[in-house]
Amino acid sequence: GAFDLAQLSRYRLRGAGNTFFINCAPRLAQRGVEGNNKGEDVYAAMLPNGAVVSGVSPHSFAFFRDLVEKGDLEIYKVNVQTEGSQFRSRDFFPWYSELLTYNLSQAHEGWKDGLSVAERREFLQQFNFIDTELVLDLKRIPDLSKQPVVARADTHGNLKLSIAVSDAKPEWFGKRLNVVINGHSCEAEIREHMFDAKSGHHGIAPGSSGHFADSAKDDPRFLELAMIGKSLREELGITAQDLKDGVYIEIEPIEVLPEIHAGLDAAEAEVREVSAG
């Protein structure tokens, strides 16, 4: 959900005039523990491009963390009811979405892209249900750079990772990699294009997602892991529940011992000599 919210709202053509609300909470704490069906809080923010995003739980803003780190985004708590119903998506969130959209449409003259953080804060202050004094703490937003996950499995079973191309470690390039995912391991190499890998082989390449125009990264696209000609999700047995719980990724270069390198080089030289003969 966090991935989709960022992919839709941070795209350069989605600016002022666009509002996004996502009701997708991880429920890290069992619903109802605090009584009266109390659920997680709702937050809202205006992006540098002018789009307004709102979501349930700090986890919904995992793919906006870089903006918060740069000081180019503040995320505020919204005073919308969070308890009293088991079905908040039916009883509370529809009218909140309508209220948010209506108020934004009425204030359209001051709604534009390119506003500073202070100007965006001032713009949102006019709506009494957005508490700009309560800023979401960066520490509460998941840092996916420290614990990469599968952000989404697409309809082809390819796995979109939370690792931006520019965040890939230098030692990953030009080497065979051991990728551990969902209790399984496979070998792959980072390639320029996904179809550079052979059919039936695993490949890692920059995917189609992550083109965030406001990103300061050289290449903000996310890496994608796929098995050419087959659904990698099926191959690894990744279920919907797995994705909800979090499918974590570990990538390490496969170290080849020096003596093996020497043996491979000698064998290659021998083949060249025989071919030349």
Short mmCIF file of N, CA and C in Angstrom, two decimals, residues 7-77:
data_model
loop_
_atom_site.label_atom_id
_atom_site.label_comp_id
_atom_site.label_asym_id
_atom_site.label_seq_id
_atom_site.Cartn_x
_atom_site.Cartn_y
_atom_site.Cartn_z
N GLN A 7 4.05 5.61 -5.56
CA GLN A 7 4.16 5.48 -7.01
C GLN A 7 3.14 6.38 -7.71
N LEU A 8 1.94 6.49 -7.16
CA LEU A 8 0.89 7.30 -7.78
C LEU A 8 1.08 8.79 -7.52
N SER A 9 1.43 9.14 -6.30
CA SER A 9 1.44 10.56 -5.92
C SER A 9 2.73 11.29 -6.24
N ARG A 10 3.86 10.58 -6.23
CA ARG A 10 5.14 11.25 -6.44
C ARG A 10 5.51 11.38 -7.91
N TYR A 11 4.75 10.75 -8.77
CA TYR A 11 4.99 10.88 -10.21
C TYR A 11 4.83 12.35 -10.60
N ARG A 12 5.67 12.83 -11.48
CA ARG A 12 5.77 14.28 -11.74
C ARG A 12 4.48 14.91 -12.26
N LEU A 13 3.62 14.12 -12.91
CA LEU A 13 2.38 14.69 -13.46
C LEU A 13 1.25 14.72 -12.43
N ARG A 14 1.49 14.12 -11.26
CA ARG A 14 0.47 14.11 -10.22
C ARG A 14 0.79 15.17 -9.20
N GLY A 15 0.39 16.40 -9.44
CA GLY A 15 0.71 17.50 -8.54
C GLY A 15 -0.53 18.09 -7.91
N ALA A 16 -0.52 19.42 -7.80
CA ALA A 16 -1.65 20.13 -7.20
C ALA A 16 -2.94 19.77 -7.92
N GLY A 17 -3.98 19.53 -7.14
CA GLY A 17 -5.27 19.13 -7.70
C GLY A 17 -5.53 17.64 -7.51
N ASN A 18 -4.52 16.92 -7.04
CA ASN A 18 -4.67 15.47 -6.82
C ASN A 18 -4.57 15.15 -5.34
N THR A 19 -5.49 14.32 -4.87
CA THR A 19 -5.53 13.89 -3.47
C THR A 19 -5.56 12.37 -3.42
N PHE A 20 -4.77 11.80 -2.53
CA PHE A 20 -4.70 10.34 -2.41
C PHE A 20 -4.90 9.96 -0.94
N PHE A 21 -5.79 9.00 -0.70
CA PHE A 21 -5.99 8.49 0.64
C PHE A 21 -5.89 6.97 0.58
N ILE A 22 -5.12 6.39 1.51
CA ILE A 22 -4.97 4.95 1.53
C ILE A 22 -5.31 4.42 2.93
N ASN A 23 -6.17 3.41 2.96
CA ASN A 23 -6.52 2.76 4.22
C ASN A 23 -5.87 1.38 4.22
N CYS A 24 -4.65 1.33 4.69
CA CYS A 24 -3.89 0.09 4.68
C CYS A 24 -2.99 0.09 5.90
N ALA A 25 -3.41 -0.58 6.96
CA ALA A 25 -2.65 -0.57 8.20
C ALA A 25 -2.09 -1.95 8.50
N PRO A 26 -0.84 -2.02 8.98
CA PRO A 26 -0.24 -3.32 9.26
C PRO A 26 -0.75 -3.99 10.51
N ARG A 27 -1.46 -3.22 11.36
CA ARG A 27 -2.00 -3.76 12.62
C ARG A 27 -0.90 -4.46 13.42
N LEU A 28 0.15 -3.74 13.69
CA LEU A 28 1.23 -4.30 14.48
C LEU A 28 0.76 -4.65 15.89
N ALA A 29 -0.20 -3.87 16.38
CA ALA A 29 -0.84 -4.18 17.66
C ALA A 29 -2.24 -4.72 17.37
N GLN A 30 -2.65 -5.72 18.11
CA GLN A 30 -3.96 -6.32 17.88
C GLN A 30 -5.06 -5.28 18.05
N ARG A 31 -5.93 -5.19 17.05
CA ARG A 31 -7.04 -4.24 17.11
C ARG A 31 -7.91 -4.53 18.33
N GLY A 32 -8.26 -3.47 19.05
CA GLY A 32 -9.18 -3.62 20.18
C GLY A 32 -8.49 -3.79 21.52
N VAL A 33 -7.14 -3.91 21.52
CA VAL A 33 -6.43 -4.09 22.78
C VAL A 33 -6.66 -2.90 23.71
N GLU A 34 -6.72 -1.70 23.11
CA GLU A 34 -6.94 -0.50 23.90
C GLU A 34 -8.42 -0.26 24.19
N GLY A 35 -9.26 -1.14 23.67
CA GLY A 35 -10.69 -1.01 23.91
C GLY A 35 -11.41 -0.20 22.85
N ASN A 36 -12.70 -0.44 22.69
CA ASN A 36 -13.57 0.32 21.80
C ASN A 36 -13.09 0.29 20.35
N ASN A 37 -12.45 -0.83 19.95
CA ASN A 37 -12.00 -1.00 18.56
C ASN A 37 -11.06 0.10 18.10
N LYS A 38 -10.25 0.61 19.00
CA LYS A 38 -9.33 1.68 18.63
C LYS A 38 -8.30 1.17 17.63
N GLY A 39 -8.11 1.93 16.55
CA GLY A 39 -7.15 1.55 15.52
C GLY A 39 -6.05 2.58 15.40
N GLU A 40 -5.24 2.45 14.37
CA GLU A 40 -4.09 3.33 14.19
C GLU A 40 -4.51 4.71 13.67
N ASP A 41 -3.65 5.69 13.93
CA ASP A 41 -3.96 7.07 13.58
C ASP A 41 -3.88 7.30 12.07
N VAL A 42 -4.47 8.41 11.65
CA VAL A 42 -4.46 8.84 10.26
C VAL A 42 -3.57 10.07 10.14
N TYR A 43 -2.84 10.15 9.02
CA TYR A 43 -1.90 11.26 8.81
C TYR A 43 -2.11 11.84 7.41
N ALA A 44 -1.64 13.08 7.23
CA ALA A 44 -1.75 13.74 5.92
C ALA A 44 -0.52 14.61 5.68
N ALA A 45 -0.21 14.83 4.40
CA ALA A 45 0.94 15.66 4.05
C ALA A 45 0.73 16.22 2.65
N MET A 46 1.37 17.33 2.36
CA MET A 46 1.40 17.88 1.01
C MET A 46 2.81 17.73 0.47
N LEU A 47 2.94 17.08 -0.66
CA LEU A 47 4.24 16.81 -1.26
C LEU A 47 4.78 18.07 -1.96
N PRO A 48 6.07 18.09 -2.26
CA PRO A 48 6.65 19.23 -2.98
C PRO A 48 5.97 19.49 -4.32
N ASN A 49 5.43 18.43 -4.96
CA ASN A 49 4.77 18.64 -6.25
C ASN A 49 3.32 19.12 -6.10
N GLY A 50 2.84 19.28 -4.86
CA GLY A 50 1.51 19.79 -4.62
C GLY A 50 0.47 18.74 -4.33
N ALA A 51 0.76 17.47 -4.62
CA ALA A 51 -0.20 16.41 -4.33
C ALA A 51 -0.37 16.27 -2.82
N VAL A 52 -1.58 15.97 -2.39
CA VAL A 52 -1.87 15.75 -0.97
C VAL A 52 -2.08 14.26 -0.75
N VAL A 53 -1.34 13.70 0.20
CA VAL A 53 -1.45 12.27 0.49
C VAL A 53 -1.90 12.09 1.93
N SER A 54 -2.68 11.05 2.15
CA SER A 54 -3.14 10.76 3.49
C SER A 54 -3.21 9.25 3.64
N GLY A 55 -2.92 8.76 4.84
CA GLY A 55 -2.93 7.32 5.04
C GLY A 55 -3.02 6.94 6.49
N VAL A 56 -3.35 5.68 6.72
CA VAL A 56 -3.45 5.13 8.06
C VAL A 56 -2.11 4.50 8.43
N SER A 57 -1.58 4.88 9.60
CA SER A 57 -0.34 4.32 10.14
C SER A 57 0.90 5.00 9.54
N PRO A 58 1.94 5.18 10.34
CA PRO A 58 3.21 5.72 9.83
C PRO A 58 3.81 4.85 8.73
N HIS A 59 3.47 3.55 8.71
CA HIS A 59 4.02 2.65 7.70
C HIS A 59 3.58 3.03 6.29
N SER A 60 2.47 3.74 6.16
CA SER A 60 1.99 4.15 4.85
C SER A 60 2.93 5.15 4.19
N PHE A 61 3.85 5.71 4.96
CA PHE A 61 4.74 6.74 4.44
C PHE A 61 6.19 6.26 4.32
N ALA A 62 6.37 4.95 4.24
CA ALA A 62 7.72 4.38 4.16
C ALA A 62 8.47 4.87 2.92
N PHE A 63 7.76 5.09 1.81
CA PHE A 63 8.41 5.51 0.58
C PHE A 63 8.43 7.03 0.42
N PHE A 64 8.18 7.73 1.54
CA PHE A 64 8.33 9.18 1.58
C PHE A 64 9.42 9.57 2.58
N ARG A 65 10.03 8.58 3.19
CA ARG A 65 11.01 8.83 4.24
C ARG A 65 12.16 9.70 3.75
N ASP A 66 12.60 9.50 2.51
CA ASP A 66 13.72 10.28 2.00
C ASP A 66 13.41 11.77 2.00
N LEU A 67 12.16 12.14 1.71
CA LEU A 67 11.77 13.55 1.71
C LEU A 67 11.79 14.11 3.13
N VAL A 68 11.32 13.30 4.09
CA VAL A 68 11.33 13.73 5.49
C VAL A 68 12.77 13.90 5.96
N GLU A 69 13.64 12.97 5.58
CA GLU A 69 15.05 13.05 5.97
C GLU A 69 15.71 14.32 5.44
N LYS A 70 15.32 14.73 4.22
CA LYS A 70 15.90 15.94 3.61
C LYS A 70 15.29 17.22 4.16
N GLY A 71 14.24 17.08 5.00
CA GLY A 71 13.57 18.26 5.52
C GLY A 71 12.64 18.89 4.52
N ASP A 72 12.23 18.13 3.50
CA ASP A 72 11.36 18.66 2.45
C ASP A 72 9.93 18.16 2.58
N LEU A 73 9.60 17.54 3.71
CA LEU A 73 8.24 17.05 3.91
C LEU A 73 7.95 16.93 5.40
N GLU A 74 6.76 17.41 5.78
CA GLU A 74 6.23 17.18 7.12
C GLU A 74 4.92 16.43 7.00
N ILE A 75 4.72 15.46 7.87
CA ILE A 75 3.51 14.64 7.85
C ILE A 75 2.77 14.89 9.17
N TYR A 76 1.48 15.21 9.06
CA TYR A 76 0.72 15.66 10.23
C TYR A 76 -0.38 14.67 10.62
N LYS A 77 -0.65 14.65 11.91
CA LYS A 77 -1.75 13.83 12.41
C LYS A 77 -3.08 14.48 12.04
#
